[in-house]
Coordinates of C-alpha atoms in Angstrom, one line a residue:
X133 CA 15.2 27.4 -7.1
X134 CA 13.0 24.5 -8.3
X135 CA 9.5 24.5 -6.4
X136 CA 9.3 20.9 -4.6
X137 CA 6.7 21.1 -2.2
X138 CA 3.9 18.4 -2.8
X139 CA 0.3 18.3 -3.1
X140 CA -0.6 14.5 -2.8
X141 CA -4.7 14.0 -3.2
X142 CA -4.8 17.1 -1.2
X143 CA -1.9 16.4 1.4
X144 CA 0.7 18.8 1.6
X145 CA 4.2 18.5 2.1
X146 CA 7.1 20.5 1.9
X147 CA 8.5 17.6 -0.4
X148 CA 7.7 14.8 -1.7
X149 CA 9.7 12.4 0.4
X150 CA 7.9 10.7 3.1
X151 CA 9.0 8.1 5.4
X152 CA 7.0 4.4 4.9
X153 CA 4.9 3.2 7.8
X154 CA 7.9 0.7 9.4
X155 CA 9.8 0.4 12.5
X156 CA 10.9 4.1 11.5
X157 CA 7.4 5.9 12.2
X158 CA 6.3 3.6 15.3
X159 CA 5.8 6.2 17.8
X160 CA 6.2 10.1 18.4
X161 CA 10.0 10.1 19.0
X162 CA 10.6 9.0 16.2
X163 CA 8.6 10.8 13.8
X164 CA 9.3 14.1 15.5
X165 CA 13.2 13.2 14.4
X166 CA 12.6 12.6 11.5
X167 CA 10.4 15.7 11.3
X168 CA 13.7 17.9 12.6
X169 CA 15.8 16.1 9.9
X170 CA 13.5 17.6 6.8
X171 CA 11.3 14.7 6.1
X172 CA 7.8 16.1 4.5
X173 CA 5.9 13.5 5.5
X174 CA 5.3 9.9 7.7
X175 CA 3.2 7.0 7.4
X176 CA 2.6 6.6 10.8
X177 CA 3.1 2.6 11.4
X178 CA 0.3 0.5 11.0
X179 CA -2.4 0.2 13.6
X180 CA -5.0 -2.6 14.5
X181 CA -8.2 -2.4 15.7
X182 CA -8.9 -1.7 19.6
X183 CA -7.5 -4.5 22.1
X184 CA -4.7 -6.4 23.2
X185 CA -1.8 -5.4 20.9
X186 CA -0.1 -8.0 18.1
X187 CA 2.6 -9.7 19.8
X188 CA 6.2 -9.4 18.2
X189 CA 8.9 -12.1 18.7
X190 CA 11.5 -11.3 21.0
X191 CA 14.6 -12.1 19.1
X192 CA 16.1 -11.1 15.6
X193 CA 13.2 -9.2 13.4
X194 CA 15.6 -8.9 10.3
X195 CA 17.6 -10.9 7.7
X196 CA 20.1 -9.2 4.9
X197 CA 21.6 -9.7 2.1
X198 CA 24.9 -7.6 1.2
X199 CA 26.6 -6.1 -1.6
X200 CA 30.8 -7.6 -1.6
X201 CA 31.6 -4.2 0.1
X202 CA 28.7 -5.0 3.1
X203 CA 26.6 -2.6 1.4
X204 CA 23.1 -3.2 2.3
X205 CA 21.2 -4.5 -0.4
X206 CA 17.9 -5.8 0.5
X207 CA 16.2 -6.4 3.7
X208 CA 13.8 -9.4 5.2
X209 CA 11.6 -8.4 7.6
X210 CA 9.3 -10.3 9.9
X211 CA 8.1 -7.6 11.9
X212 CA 4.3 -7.4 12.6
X213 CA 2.5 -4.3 12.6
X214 CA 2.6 -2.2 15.9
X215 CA 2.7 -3.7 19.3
X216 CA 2.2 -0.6 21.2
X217 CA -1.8 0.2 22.0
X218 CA -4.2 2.0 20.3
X219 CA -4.8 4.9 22.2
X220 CA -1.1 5.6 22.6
X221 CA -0.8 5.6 19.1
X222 CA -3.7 8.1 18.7
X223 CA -2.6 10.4 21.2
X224 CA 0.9 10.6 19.8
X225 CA -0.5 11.2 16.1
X226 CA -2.9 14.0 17.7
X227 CA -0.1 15.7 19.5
X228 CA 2.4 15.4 16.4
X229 CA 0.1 16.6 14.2
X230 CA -1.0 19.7 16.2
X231 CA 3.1 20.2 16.4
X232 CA 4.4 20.0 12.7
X233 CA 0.9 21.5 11.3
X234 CA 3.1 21.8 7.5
X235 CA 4.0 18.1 7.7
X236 CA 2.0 14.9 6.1
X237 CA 0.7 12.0 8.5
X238 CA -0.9 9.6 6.8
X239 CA -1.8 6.6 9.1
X240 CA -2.1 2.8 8.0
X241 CA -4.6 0.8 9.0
X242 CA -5.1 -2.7 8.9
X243 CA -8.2 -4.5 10.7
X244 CA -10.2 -7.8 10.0
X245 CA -11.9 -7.9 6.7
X246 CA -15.5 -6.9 8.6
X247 CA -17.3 -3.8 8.0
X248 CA -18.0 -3.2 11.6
X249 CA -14.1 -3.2 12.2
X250 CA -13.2 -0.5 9.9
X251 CA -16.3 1.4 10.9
X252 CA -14.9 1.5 14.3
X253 CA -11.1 2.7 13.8
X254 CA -12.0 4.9 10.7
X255 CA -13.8 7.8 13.3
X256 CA -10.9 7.8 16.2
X257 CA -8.0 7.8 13.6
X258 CA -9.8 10.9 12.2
X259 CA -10.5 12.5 15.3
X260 CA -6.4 12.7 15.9
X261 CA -6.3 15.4 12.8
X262 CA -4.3 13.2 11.2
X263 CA -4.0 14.4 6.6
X264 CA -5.5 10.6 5.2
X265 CA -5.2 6.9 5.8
X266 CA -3.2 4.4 4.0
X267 CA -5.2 1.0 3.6
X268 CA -2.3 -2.2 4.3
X269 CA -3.4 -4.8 1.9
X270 CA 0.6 -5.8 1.0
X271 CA 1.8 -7.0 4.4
X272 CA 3.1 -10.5 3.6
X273 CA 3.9 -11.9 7.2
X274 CA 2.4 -12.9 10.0
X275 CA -1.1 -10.5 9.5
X276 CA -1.9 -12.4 6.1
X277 CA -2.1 -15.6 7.9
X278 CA -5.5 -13.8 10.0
X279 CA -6.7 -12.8 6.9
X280 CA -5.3 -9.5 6.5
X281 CA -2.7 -7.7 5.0
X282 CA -1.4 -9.2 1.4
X283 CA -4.7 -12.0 2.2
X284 CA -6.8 -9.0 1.5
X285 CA -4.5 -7.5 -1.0
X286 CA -4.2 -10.5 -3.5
X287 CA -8.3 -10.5 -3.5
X288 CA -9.5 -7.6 -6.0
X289 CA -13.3 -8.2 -4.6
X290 CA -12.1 -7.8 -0.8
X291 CA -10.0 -4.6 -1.7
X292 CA -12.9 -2.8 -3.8
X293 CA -14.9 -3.8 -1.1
X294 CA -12.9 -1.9 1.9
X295 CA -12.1 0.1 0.0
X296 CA -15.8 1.8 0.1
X297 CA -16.5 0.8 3.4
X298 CA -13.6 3.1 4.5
X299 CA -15.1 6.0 1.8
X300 CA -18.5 5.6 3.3
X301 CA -17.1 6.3 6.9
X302 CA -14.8 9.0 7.0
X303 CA -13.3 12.3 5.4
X304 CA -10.1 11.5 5.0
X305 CA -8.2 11.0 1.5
X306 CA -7.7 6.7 1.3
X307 CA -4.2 6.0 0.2
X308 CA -4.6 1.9 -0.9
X309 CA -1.2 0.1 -0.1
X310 CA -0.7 -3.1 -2.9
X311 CA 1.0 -6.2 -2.2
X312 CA 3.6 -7.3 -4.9
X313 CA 3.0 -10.9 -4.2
X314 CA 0.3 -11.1 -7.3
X315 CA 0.4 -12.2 -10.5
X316 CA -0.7 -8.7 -12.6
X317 CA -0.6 -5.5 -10.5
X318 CA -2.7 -3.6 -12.0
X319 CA -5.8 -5.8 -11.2
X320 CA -5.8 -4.2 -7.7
X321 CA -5.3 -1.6 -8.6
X322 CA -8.4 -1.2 -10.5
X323 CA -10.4 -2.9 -8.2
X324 CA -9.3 0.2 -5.4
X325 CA -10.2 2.7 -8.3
X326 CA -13.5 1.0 -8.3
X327 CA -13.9 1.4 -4.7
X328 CA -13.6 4.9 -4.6
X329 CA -9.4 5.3 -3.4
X330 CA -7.9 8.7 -4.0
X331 CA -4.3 7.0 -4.7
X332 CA -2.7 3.8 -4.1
X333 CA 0.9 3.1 -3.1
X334 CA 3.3 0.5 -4.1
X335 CA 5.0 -2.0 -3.6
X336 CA 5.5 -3.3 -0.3
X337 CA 7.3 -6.0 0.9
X338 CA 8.1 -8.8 -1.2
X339 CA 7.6 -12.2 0.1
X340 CA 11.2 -13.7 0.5
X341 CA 14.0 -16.2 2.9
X342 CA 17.1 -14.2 2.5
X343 CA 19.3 -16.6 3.8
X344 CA 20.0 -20.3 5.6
X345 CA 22.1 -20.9 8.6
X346 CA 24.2 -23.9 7.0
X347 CA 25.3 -24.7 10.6
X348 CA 21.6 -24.8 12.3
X349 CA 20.5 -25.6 9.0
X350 CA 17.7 -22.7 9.8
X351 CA 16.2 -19.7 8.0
X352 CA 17.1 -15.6 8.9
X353 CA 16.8 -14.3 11.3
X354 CA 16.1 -17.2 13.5
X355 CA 13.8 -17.6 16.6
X356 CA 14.9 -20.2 18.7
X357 CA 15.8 -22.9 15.9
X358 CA 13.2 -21.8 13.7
X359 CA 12.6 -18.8 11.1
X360 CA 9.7 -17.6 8.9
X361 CA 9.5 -15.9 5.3
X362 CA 9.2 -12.2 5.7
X363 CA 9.3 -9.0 3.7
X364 CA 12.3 -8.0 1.4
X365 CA 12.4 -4.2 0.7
X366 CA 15.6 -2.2 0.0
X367 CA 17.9 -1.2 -3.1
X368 CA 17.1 -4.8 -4.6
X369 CA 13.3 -4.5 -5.2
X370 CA 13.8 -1.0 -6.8
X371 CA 13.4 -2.8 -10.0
X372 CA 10.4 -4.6 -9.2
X373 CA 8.8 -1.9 -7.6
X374 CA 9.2 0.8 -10.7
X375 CA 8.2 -1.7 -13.1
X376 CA 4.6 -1.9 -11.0
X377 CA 4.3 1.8 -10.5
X378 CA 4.8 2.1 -14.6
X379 CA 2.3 -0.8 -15.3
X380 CA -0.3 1.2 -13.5
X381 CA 0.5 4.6 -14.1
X382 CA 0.2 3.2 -18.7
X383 CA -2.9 0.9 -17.9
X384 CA -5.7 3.0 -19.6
X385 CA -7.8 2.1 -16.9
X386 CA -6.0 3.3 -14.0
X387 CA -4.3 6.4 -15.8
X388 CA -4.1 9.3 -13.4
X389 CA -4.5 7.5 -10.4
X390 CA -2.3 9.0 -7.9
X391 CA 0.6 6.9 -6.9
X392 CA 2.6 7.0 -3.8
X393 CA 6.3 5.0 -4.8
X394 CA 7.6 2.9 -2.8
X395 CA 10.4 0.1 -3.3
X396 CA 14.3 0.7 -2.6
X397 CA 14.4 4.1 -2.7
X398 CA 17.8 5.9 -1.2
X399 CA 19.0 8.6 -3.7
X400 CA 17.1 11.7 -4.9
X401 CA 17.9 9.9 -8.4
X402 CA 16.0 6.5 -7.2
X403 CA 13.1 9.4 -6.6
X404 CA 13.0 11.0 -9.9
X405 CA 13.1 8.2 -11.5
X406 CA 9.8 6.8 -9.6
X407 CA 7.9 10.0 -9.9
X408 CA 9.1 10.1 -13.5
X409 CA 8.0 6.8 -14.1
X410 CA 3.9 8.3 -12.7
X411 CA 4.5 8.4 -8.8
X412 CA 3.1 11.8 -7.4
X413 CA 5.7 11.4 -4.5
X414 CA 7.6 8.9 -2.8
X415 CA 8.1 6.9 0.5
X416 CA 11.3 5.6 2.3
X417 CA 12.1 2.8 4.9
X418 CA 15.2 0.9 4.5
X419 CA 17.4 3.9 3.3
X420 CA 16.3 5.5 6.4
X421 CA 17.1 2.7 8.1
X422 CA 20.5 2.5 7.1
X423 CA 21.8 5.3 6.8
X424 CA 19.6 7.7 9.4
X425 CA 16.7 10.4 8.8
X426 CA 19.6 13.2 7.9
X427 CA 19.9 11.3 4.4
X428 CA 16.6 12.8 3.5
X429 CA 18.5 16.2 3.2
X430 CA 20.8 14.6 0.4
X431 CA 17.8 13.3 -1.3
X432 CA 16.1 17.2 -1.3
X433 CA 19.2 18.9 -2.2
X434 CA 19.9 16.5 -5.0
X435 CA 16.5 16.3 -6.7
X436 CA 16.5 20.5 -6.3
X437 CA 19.6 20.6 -8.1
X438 CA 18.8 18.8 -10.6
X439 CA 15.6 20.1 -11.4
X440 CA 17.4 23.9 -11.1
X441 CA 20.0 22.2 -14.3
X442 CA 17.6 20.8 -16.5
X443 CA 15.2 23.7 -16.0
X444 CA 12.1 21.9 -14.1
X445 CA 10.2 24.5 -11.9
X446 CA 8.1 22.1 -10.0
X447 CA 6.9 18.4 -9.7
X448 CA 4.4 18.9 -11.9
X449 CA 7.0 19.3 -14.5
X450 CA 8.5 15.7 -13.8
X451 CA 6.0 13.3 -12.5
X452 CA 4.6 11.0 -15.4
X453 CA 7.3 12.2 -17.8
X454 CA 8.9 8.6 -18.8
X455 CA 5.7 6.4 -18.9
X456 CA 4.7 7.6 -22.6
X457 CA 8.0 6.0 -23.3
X458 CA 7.3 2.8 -21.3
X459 CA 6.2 -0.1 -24.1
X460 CA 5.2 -3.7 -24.4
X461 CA 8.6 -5.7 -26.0
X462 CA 6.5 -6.3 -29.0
X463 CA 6.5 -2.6 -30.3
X464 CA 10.4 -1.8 -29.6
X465 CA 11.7 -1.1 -32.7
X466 CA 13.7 -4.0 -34.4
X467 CA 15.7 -1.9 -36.9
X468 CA 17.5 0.0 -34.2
X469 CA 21.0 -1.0 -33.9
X470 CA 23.7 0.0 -31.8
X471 CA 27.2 -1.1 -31.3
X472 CA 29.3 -1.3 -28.4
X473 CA 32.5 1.2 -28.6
X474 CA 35.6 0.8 -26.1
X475 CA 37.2 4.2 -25.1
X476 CA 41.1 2.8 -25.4
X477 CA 42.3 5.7 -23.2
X478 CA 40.1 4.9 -20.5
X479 CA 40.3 1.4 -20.4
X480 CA 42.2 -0.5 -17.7
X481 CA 42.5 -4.0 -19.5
X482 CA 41.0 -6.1 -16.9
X483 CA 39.5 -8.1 -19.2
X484 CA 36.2 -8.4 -18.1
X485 CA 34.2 -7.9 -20.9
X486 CA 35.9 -10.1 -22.8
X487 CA 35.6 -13.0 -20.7
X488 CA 31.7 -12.1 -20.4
X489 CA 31.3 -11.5 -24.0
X490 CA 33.4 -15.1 -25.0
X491 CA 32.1 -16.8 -22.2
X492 CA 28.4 -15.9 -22.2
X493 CA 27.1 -13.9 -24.6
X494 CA 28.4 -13.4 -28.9
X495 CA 32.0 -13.6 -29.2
X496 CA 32.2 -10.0 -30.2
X497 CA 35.4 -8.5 -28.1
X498 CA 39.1 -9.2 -28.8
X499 CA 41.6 -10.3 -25.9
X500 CA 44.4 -9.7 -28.1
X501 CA 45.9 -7.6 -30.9
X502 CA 49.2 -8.6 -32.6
X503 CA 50.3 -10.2 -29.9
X504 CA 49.6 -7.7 -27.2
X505 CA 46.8 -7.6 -24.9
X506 CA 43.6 -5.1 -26.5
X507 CA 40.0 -5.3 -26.0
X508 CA 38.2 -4.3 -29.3
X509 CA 34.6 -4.6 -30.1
X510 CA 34.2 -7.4 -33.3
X511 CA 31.4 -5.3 -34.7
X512 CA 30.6 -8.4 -37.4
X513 CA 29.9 -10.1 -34.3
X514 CA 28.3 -7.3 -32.1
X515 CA 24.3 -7.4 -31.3
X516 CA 24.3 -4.6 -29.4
X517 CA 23.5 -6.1 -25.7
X518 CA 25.7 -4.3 -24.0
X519 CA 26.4 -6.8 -21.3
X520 CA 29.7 -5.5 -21.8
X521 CA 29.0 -2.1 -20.6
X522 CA 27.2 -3.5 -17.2
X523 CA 30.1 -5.8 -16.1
X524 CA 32.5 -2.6 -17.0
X525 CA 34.3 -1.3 -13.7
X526 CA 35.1 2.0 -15.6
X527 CA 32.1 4.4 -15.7
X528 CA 31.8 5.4 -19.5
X529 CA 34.8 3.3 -20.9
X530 CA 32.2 1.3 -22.7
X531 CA 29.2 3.1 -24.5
X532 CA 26.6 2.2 -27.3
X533 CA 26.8 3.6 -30.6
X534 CA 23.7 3.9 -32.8
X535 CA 24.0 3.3 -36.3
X536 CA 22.6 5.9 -38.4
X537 CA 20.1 4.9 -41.0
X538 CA 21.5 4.3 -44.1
X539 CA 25.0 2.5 -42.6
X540 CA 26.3 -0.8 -43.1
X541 CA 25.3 -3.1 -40.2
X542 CA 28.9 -5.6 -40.4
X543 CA 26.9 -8.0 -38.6
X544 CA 24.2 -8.6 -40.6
X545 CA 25.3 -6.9 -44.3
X546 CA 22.4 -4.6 -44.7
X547 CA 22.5 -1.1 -44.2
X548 CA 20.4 0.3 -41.2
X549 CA 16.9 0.3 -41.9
X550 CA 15.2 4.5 -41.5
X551 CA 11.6 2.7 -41.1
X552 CA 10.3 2.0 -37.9
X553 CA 9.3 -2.0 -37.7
X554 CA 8.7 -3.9 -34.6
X555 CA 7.4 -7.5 -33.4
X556 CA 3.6 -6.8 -35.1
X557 CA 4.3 -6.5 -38.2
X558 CA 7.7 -8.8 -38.3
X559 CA 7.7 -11.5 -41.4
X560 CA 9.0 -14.0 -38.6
X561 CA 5.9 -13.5 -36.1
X562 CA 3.2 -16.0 -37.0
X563 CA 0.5 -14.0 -35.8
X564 CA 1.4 -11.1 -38.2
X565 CA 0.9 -13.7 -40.7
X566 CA -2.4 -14.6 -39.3
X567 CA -3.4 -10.9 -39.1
X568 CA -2.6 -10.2 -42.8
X569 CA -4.1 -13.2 -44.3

């Protein structure tokens, strides 16, 4: 059976899938249930500095939007970071941690952007025995209004420079959290390399209103007449969130910086697919959320059985796999072409990507056939989008066909191209022009 335990900058796990500091990894009852249910690891949820704790509203923390069968797409949270106090916190992690010795706890951290304030948490939180910390520089509510959270984590200067205040002051592996609510992603991310972090993880929340009240005319959730923007996590930022991982796992400056993915994550699939795309392991919140801490056992006997059919002993064996094949547009390779192809037997004649294909996109799928109602690609018309196989109800009915070099293309009446050509070197791209003159 494939091996799937997890070494994560030193941090090991029984697997890689680790629950993401949230409402899920608040206090000790929690994380011991989750423990029981087969998660490898927590984030414990994010501490602030010694004092009165952060004050939470007292009224609807949440707003969601939902697929047409009330799926749960995508989250808003307003949540702050833990209202319980400091010393309760510690305790719990110390006891946890002397309970499930084989589990992760990885504790985040956010404090006021002063050296003296990290110097003071950094020696307690290491005192509970706890595996690393994770630094919060991506909360996008409430805490980035004092100057923390995504405040910090939109700043590369103020990340690089916590980040080595917190690897002057303690033992403990640094795990840098990154906001999504920046312009290039991996400029952070350098600027944590710089500072010293042993990983960074990514994304968290994205800044978002999920919804209006159109007969209070207010935002969700709403608190007494009023609402806030908050953070959006779930299946709907998956997208965004692999996309970052795989811009920083290809920069040349950051490669082989570990990477704890987060984003949307709720299958073993959404998993492999992060640590393909260069994550060392992944965390989880709104799957959890959902759908309980027993999903977690879906997720390891999924990714084991899956490794045991293609053959992959370990992590090491997947992790980083798809991010030599992640590109810029501009080097895809234009004389690739593929057709769609319509499996006749499996088709159900609904119609729908015809209407997609007439109303919105090339003209290039039949409604009807002699008279009777048949959906037939128009290869002359065909550019190979397949928008038609994504508004498809029937799994497989609709595939893409490559064109072998050397046959006719009907829609442009030249054969297939065997040379690879892309955007660089295109007679149509100015700049190539530039370059050759």
């Amino acid at each position: 059976m494939a091996d799937i335990r997890n070494n994560f900058v030193g941090i090991k796990s029984p697997n890689p899938f680790w629950l993401a500091s949230a409402p899920p990894t608040d206090k000790a009852y929690n994380v011991i249930r989750a423990f029981k249910a087969g998660w490898g690891g927590v984030v414990w949820k994010t501490l602030g500095e010694e004092g009165p704790p952060v004050v939470n509203v007292n009224g609807p923390r949440y707003g969601a939007i939902w697929g047409a069968d009330r799926r749960l797409l995508g989250l808003n949270n307003i949540e702050l970071i833990t209202d319980r106090d400091l010393q309760v916190n510690l305790r719990e992690i110390k006891q946890v941690k002397m309970d499930w010795p084989d589990r992760a706890i990885v504790v985040s951290l956010m404090v006021p952007c002063e050296e003296h304030a990290w110097k003071a948490i950094l020696p307690v939180v290491e005192e509970t025995g706890a595996d690393g910390i994770e630094l919060n520089f991506g909360c996008p509510h409430g805490m980035s209004e004092r100057g923390m959270g995504a405040a910090v984590g939109q700043v590369p200067e103020y990340i690089e420079m916590v980040v080595r205040w917190c690897k002057a002051n303690t033992r403990m592996p640094v795990i840098t959290k990154l906001t999504p609510n920046i312009t290039d992603v991996r400029k952070p991310a350098r600027a944590a390399l710089a500072g010293g972090t042993d990983a960074v993880s990514l994304i968290n929340t994205i800044n978002s209103i999920t919804g209006v009240n159109l007969d209070s005319f207010a935002p969700e959730p709403t608190i007494d007449g009023k609402g806030s923007h908050g953070g959006y996590c779930g299946p709907a930022v998956k997208p965004i969130a692999m996309n970052m991982v795989a811009e920083i796992a290809r920069d040349p400056e950051t490669h082989g910086l570990p990477i704890s993915g987060i984003g949307g994550i709720t299958t073993w699939r959404d998993a492999a697919e992060f640590m393909a795309l260069g994550a060392g392991n992944v965390q989880v919140c709104t799957a959890a959320m959902t759908y309980g801490f027993k999903i977690v056992q879906e997720m390891i006997a999924g990714l084991e059985n899956w490794m045991d059919e293609k053959g992959h002993a370990s992590l090491d064996d997947i992790v980083g796999r798809a991010t030599p094949n992640v590109t810029d547009w501009q080097y895809l390779n234009l004389n690739y072409v593929a057709k769609a192809h319509i499996d006749q037997e499996a088709c159900i004649k609904c119609g729908r990507c015809h209407i997609a294909c007439e109303d919105t996109s090339h003209q290039a799928i039949t409604s009807m056939v002699d008279g009777v109602r048949h959906f037939e690609v128009i290869e002359a018309e065909c550019v190979g989008c397949n928008l038609c196989v994504n508004v498809c109800p029937v799994e497989n009915c609709i595939t893409m066909e490559p064109l072998a070099a050397g046959v006719m293309d009907q829609r442009t009446g030249r054969p297939v191209s065997p040379v690879y050509a892309n955007w660089t070197t295109h007679p149509n791209n100015p700049m190539a022009k530039v370059a050759a003159e």
